[in-house]
Coordinates of C-alpha atoms and ligand atoms in Angstrom, one line a residue:
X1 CA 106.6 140.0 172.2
X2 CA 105.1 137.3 170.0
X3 CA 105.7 137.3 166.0
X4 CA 102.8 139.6 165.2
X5 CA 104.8 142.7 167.5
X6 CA 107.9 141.6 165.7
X7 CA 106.2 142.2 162.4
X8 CA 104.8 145.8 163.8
X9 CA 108.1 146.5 164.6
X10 CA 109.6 145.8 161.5
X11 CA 106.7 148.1 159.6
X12 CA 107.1 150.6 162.4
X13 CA 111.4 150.7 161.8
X14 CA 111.9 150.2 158.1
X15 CA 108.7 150.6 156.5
X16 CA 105.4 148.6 156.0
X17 CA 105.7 148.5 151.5
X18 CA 107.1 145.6 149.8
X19 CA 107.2 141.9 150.4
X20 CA 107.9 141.5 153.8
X21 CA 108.3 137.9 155.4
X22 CA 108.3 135.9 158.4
X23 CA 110.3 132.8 159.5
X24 CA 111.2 131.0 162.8
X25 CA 114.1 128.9 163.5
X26 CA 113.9 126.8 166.9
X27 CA 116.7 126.4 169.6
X28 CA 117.7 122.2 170.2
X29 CA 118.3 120.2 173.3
X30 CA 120.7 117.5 173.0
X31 CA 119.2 114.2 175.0
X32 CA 122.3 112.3 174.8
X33 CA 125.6 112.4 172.3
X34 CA 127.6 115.0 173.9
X35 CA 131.1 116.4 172.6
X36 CA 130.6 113.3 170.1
X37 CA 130.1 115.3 166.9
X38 CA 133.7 116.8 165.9
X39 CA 135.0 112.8 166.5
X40 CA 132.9 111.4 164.3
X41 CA 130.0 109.9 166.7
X42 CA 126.5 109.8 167.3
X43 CA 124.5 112.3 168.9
X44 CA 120.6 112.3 169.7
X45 CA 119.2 115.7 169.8
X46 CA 115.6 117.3 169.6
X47 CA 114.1 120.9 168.4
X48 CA 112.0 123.0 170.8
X49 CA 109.6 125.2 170.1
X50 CA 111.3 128.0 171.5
X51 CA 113.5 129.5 169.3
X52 CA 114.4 132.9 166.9
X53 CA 111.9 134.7 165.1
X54 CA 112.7 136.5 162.0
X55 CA 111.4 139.0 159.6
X56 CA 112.6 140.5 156.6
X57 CA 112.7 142.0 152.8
X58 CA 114.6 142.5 150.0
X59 CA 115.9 145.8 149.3
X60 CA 117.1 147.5 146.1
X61 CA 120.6 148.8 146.7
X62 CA 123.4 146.7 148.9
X63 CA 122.9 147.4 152.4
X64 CA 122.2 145.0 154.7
X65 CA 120.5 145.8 158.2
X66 CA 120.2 143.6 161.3
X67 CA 117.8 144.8 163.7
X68 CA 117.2 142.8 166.8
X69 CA 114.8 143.3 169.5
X70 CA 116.2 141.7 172.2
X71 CA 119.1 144.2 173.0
X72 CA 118.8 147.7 173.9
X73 CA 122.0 148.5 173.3
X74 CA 123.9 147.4 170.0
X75 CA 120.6 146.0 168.2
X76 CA 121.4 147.6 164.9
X77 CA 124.2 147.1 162.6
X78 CA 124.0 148.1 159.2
X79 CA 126.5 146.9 156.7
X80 CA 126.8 146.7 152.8
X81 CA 127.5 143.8 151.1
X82 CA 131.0 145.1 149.9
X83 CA 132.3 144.7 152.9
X84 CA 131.2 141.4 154.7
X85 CA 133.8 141.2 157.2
X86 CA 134.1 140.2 160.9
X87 CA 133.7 142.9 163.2
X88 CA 133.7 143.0 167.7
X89 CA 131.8 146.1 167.4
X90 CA 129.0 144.3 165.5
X91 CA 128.0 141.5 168.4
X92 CA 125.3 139.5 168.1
X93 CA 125.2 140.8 164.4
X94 CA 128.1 138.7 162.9
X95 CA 126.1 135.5 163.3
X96 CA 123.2 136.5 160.7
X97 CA 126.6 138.4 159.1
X98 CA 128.6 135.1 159.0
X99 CA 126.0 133.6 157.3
X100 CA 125.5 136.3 154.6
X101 CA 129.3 135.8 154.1
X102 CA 129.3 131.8 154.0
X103 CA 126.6 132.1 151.2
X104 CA 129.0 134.0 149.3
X105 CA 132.0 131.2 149.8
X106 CA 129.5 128.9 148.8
X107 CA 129.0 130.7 145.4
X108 CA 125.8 132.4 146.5
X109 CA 126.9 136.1 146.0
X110 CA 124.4 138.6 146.4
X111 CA 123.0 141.2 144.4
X112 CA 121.0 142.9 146.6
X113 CA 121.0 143.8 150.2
X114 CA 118.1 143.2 152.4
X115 CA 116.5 144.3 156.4
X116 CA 115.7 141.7 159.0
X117 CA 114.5 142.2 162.3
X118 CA 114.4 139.4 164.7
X119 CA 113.6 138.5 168.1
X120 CA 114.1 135.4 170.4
X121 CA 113.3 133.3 173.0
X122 CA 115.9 131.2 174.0
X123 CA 118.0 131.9 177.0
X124 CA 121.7 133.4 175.0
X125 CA 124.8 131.1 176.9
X126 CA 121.9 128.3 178.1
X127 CA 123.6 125.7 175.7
X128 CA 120.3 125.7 173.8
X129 CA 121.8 126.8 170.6
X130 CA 121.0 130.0 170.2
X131 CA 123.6 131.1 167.9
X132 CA 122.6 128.1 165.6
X133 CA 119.0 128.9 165.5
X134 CA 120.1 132.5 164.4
X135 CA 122.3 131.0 162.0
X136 CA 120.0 128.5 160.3
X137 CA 117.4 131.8 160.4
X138 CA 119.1 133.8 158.4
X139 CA 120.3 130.8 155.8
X140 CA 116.2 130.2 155.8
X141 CA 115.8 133.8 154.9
X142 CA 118.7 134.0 152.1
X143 CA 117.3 130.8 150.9
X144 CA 113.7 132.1 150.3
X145 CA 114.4 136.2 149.7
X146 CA 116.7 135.5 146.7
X147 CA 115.7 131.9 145.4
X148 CA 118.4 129.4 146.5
X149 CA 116.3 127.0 145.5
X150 CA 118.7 124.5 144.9
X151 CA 119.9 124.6 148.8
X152 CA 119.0 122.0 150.7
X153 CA 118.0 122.1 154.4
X154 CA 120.8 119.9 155.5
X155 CA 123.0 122.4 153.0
X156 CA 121.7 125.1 155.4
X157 CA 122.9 123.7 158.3
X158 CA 126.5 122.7 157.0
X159 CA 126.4 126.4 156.2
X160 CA 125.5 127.6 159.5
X161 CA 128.3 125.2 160.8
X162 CA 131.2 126.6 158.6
X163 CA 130.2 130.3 159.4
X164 CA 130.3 129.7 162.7
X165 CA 134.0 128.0 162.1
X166 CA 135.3 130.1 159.8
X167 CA 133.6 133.7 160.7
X168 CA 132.6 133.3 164.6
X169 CA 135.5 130.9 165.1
X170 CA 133.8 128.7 167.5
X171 CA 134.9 124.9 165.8
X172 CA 132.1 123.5 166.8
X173 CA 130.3 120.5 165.4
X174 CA 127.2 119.7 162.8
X175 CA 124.7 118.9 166.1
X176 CA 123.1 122.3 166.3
X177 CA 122.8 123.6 162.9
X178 CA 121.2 120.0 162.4
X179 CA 119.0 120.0 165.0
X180 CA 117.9 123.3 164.0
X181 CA 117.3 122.5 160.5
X182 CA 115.9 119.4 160.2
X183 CA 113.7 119.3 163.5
X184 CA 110.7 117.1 163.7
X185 CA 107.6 117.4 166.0
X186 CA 107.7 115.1 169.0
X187 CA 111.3 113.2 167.2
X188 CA 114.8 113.1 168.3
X189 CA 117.2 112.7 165.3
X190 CA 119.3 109.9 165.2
X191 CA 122.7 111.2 163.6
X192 CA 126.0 109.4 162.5
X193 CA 128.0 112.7 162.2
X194 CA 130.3 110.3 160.3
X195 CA 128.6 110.4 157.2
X196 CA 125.6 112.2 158.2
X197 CA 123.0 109.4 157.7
X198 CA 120.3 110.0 160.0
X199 CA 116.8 108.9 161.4
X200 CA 114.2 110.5 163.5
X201 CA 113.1 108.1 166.6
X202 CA 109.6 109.0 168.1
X203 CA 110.5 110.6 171.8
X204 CA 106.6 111.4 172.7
X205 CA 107.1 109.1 175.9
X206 CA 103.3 108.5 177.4
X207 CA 104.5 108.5 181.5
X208 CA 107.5 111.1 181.4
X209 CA 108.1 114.9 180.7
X210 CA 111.8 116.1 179.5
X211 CA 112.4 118.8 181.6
X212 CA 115.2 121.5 181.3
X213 CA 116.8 123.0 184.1
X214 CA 119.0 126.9 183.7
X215 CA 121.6 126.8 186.1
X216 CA 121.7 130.7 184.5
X217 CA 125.0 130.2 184.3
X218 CA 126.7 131.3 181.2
X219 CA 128.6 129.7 179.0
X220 CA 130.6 132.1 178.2
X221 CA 134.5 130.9 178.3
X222 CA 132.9 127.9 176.1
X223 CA 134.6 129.0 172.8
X224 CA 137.9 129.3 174.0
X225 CA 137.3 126.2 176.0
X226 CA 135.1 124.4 173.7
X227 CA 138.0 124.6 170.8
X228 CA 140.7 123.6 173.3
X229 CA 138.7 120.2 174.2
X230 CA 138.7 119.5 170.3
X231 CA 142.2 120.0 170.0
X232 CA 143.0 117.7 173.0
X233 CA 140.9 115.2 171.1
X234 CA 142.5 116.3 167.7
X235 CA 146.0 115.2 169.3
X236 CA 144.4 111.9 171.0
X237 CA 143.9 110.8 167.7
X238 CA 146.8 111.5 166.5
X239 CA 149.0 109.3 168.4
X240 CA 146.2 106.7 168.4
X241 CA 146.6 106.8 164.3
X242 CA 149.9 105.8 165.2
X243 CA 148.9 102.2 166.7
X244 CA 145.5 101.8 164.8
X245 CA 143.8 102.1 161.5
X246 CA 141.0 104.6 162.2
X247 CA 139.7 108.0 161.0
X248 CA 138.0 109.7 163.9
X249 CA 137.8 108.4 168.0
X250 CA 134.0 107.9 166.7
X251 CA 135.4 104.3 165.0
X252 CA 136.7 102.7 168.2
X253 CA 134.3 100.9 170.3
X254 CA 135.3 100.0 174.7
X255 CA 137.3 97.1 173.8
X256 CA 139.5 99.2 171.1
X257 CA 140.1 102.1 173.3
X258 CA 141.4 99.8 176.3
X259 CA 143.5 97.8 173.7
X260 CA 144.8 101.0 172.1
X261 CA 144.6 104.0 175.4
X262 CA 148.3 103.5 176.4
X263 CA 149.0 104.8 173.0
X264 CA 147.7 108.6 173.9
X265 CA 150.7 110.0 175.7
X266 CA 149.2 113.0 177.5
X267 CA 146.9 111.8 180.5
X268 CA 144.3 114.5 180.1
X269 CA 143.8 113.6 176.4
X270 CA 143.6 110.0 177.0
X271 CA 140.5 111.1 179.3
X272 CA 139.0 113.1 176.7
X273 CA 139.4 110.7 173.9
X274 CA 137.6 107.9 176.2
X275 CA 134.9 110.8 176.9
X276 CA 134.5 110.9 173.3
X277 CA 134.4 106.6 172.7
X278 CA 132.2 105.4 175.5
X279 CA 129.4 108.7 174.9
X280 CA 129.7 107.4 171.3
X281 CA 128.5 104.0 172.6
X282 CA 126.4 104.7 175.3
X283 CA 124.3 107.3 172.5
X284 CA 123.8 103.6 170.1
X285 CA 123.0 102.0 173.3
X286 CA 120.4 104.5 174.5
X287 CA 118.5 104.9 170.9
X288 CA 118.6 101.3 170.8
X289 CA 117.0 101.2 175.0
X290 CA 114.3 103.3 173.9
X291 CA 113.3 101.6 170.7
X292 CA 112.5 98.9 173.4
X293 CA 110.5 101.1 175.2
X294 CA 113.3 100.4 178.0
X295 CA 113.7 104.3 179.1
X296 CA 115.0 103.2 182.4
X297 CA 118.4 102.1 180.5
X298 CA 117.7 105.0 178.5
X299 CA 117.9 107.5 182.0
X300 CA 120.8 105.5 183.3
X301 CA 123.1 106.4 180.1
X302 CA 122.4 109.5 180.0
X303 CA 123.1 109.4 184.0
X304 CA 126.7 107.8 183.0
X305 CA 126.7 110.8 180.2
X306 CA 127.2 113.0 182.8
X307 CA 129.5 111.8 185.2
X308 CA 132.0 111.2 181.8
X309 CA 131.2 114.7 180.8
X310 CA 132.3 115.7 184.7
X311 CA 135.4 113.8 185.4
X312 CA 136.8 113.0 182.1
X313 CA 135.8 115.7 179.4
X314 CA 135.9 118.3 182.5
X315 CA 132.9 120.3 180.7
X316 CA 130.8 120.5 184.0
X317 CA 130.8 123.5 186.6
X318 CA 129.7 123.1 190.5
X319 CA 126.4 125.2 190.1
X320 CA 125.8 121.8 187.0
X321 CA 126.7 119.6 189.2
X322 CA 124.8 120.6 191.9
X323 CA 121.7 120.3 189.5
X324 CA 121.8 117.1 188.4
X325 CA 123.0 115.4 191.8
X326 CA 119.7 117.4 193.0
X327 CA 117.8 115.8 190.1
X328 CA 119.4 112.2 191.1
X329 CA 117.8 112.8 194.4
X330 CA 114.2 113.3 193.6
X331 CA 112.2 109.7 193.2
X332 CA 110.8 109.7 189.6
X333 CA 114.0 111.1 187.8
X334 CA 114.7 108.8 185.4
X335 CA 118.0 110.1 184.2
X336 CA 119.5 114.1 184.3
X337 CA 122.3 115.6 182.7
X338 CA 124.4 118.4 181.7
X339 CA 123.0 119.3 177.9
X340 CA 125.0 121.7 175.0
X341 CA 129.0 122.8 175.0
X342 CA 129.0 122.9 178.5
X343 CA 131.0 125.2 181.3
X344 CA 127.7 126.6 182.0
X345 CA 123.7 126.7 180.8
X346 CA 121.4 124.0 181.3
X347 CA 120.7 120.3 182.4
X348 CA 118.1 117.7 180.7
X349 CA 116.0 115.5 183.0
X350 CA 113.8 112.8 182.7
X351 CA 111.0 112.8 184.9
X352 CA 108.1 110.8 185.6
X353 CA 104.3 112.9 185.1
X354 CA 103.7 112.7 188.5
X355 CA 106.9 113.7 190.0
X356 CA 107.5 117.1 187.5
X357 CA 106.1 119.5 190.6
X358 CA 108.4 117.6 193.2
X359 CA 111.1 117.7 190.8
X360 CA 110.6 121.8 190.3
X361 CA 110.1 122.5 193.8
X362 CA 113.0 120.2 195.4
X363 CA 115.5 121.0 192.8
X364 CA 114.6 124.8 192.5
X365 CA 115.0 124.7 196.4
X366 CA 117.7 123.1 197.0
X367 CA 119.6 124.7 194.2
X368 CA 119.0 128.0 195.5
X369 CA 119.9 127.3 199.3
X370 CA 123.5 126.0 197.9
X371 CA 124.2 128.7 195.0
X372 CA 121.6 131.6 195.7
X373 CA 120.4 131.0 192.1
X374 CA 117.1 130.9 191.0
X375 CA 116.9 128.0 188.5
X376 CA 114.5 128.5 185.5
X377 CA 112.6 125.1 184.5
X378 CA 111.5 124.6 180.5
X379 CA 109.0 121.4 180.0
X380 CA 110.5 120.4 177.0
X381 CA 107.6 120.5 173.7
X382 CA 109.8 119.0 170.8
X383 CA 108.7 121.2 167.8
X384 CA 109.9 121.3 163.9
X385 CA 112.9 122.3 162.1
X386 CA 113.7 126.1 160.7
X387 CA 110.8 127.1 158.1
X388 CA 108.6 130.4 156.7
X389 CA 105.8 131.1 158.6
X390 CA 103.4 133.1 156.8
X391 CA 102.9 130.9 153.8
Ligands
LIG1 C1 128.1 122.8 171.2 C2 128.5 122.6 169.7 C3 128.0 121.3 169.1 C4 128.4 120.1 170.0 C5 128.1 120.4 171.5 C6 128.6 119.4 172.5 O1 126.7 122.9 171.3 O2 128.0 123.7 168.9 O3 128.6 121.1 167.8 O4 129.8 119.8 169.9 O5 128.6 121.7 171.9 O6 128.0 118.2 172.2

């Protein structure tokens, strides 16, 4: 499939009159800043060029029809625009759904339904943000079928962010929606999810290839999990705010959490909440390594990145684990770690040019002896944010 099938289809399906058009919204991997962006942190994430393509048109009268060509079962849902509500039966379909619906909170009611196909190319439960890339798709398409032009990309994302809390009820962060938004070829974005200020750091690196590794297994549980991680942080905070003047774990640095820790009653919290400190301050320390060209400090944090996200946020799994200690192994890593939500789909690696094929054959090996997995490897192309393509 590649977008010119996708735009067959679409004639082939709904008709080939009328203004159809295309978009593409990528998928993101995070290189370091994980589980930091509900507390107020820093995360450092990337687009791919991999991602969700997207075709649609208006239509005169209020239905709405979602259409995807990835699933043989379930790929169309057809809904009208009275009735915008949150349904199991729909799947996949209440992300683009959500979206439509979010618009509509926001003020952005619409007149007129409309039919979009799509298709994709990012693993679904990898913890490459699929569900974001659809989301930030279909706010891309709303934007540009019915002239929203005073939304801003950054307002696409935020929307993305709150359908996916309020309609999909996964709590997660602004990372994803971000990344996906406001990609940049061959940057990594540079964001204070305090206030949202942000800046894109050049990540072309001239002797190394970011590499992702599919441990192909899914992240499913990761809602239920994911919102019960935020809500151990939620209540570390709490009884921090109790001893300490601060607004999110994001605005405590080492020396505050030591002075402050025995204030977090619950043992498991306290781990979480210095999870969420020290990943905060290892992300400023690694943007700051690489602006020095220093990527060995850079691989090292992101080393430490993982280990915290093992033993103290306990987002890991033994098929991750066994990864990245695989990756450790292999002369020319420079740093590997477990990337996204977690409890599942993919690690990030640094690798040196001339040890990728070692890296792919050891790892791939070696992960398959211990798991009887086949690992899938991505060499990482960082490509722009969500956009129309046929204009
Ligand atoms: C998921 C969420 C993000 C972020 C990451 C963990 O991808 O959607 O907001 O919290 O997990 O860093």
């Amino acid at each position: 499939m590649d977008k010119n099938e996708l735009r067959k289809k679409f004639s082939d399906v709904y008709g080939a009159d009328g203004d159809i058009r295309e978009y593409f919204a990528p998928g993101r991997v995070n290189l370091i800043g994980e589980h930091t962006d509900y507390n107020g942190g820093h995360v450092f994430p990337c687009a791919l060029t991999i991602g969700t393509y997207g075709v649609a048109r208006k239509r005169e009268d209020d239905r709405i029809r979602f259409y995807s060509i990835n699933l043989e079962r379930g790929q169309e849902v057809e809904v009208s625009l009275k009735d915008l509500s949150y349904q199991k039966s729909y799947g996949w379909a209440n992300y683009p759904l959500g979206v439509v619906w979010a618009f509509a909170q926001k003020g952005k009611v619409l007149q007129q339904g409309f039919d979009m196909m799509i298709w994709g190319n990012i693993p679904n439960g990898s913890g490459l943000s699929s569900s974001a890339s659809l989301e930030v798709l279909t706010g891309v398409i709303l934007k540009d079928l019915f002239s929203f032009d005073d939304l801003s990309m950054l307002d696409l994302a935020l929307i993305g962010q709150f359908s996916e809390n309020q309609f999909n009820g996964c709590n997660c962060g602004i990372m994803d929606q971000f990344a996906v938004a406001m990609g940049k070829k061959d940057c990594a974005m540079f964001l204070d999810t305090k206030d949202l200020s942000f800046e894109y750091a050049n990540i072309k690196l001239p002797d190394a290839k970011i590499v992702i590794t599919n441990s192909k297994v899914k992240h499913s549980l990761v809602d239920g999990k994911y919102n019960e991680r935020r809500s151990e942080c939620a209540r570390a905070l709490e009884d921090l705010q109790k001893v300490v003047d601060i607004k999110e774990l994001g605005d405590l640095d080492m020396d505050g959490f030591e002075r402050y820790k025995d204030a977090i009653r619950d043992e498991e919290c306290r781990k979480r909440a210095k999870h969420a400190v020290a990943e905060n301050q290892r992300t400023i320390a690694a943007v700051a390594a690489l602006k020095e060209n220093d990527i060995a400090t850079f691989g090292e944090l992101m080393n430490l990145s993982h280990i915290s996200l093992r033993d103290d946020y306990k987002v890991s799994c033994r098929e991750v684990d066994i990864l990245v200690e695989l990756a450790w192994s292999v002369e020319g890593v420079i740093g590997s770690r477990i990337t996204g939500g977690g409890f599942g789909g993919c690690t990030v690696s640094i690798v040196k040019n001339d040890a990728v094929d070692l890296f792919v054959e050891r790892v791939g090996k070696g992960y398959k002896e211990q798991t009887g997995i086949e690992a899938e490897f991505y060499i990482v192309d960082i490509g722009e944010g969500a956009r129309r393509t046929d204009c």
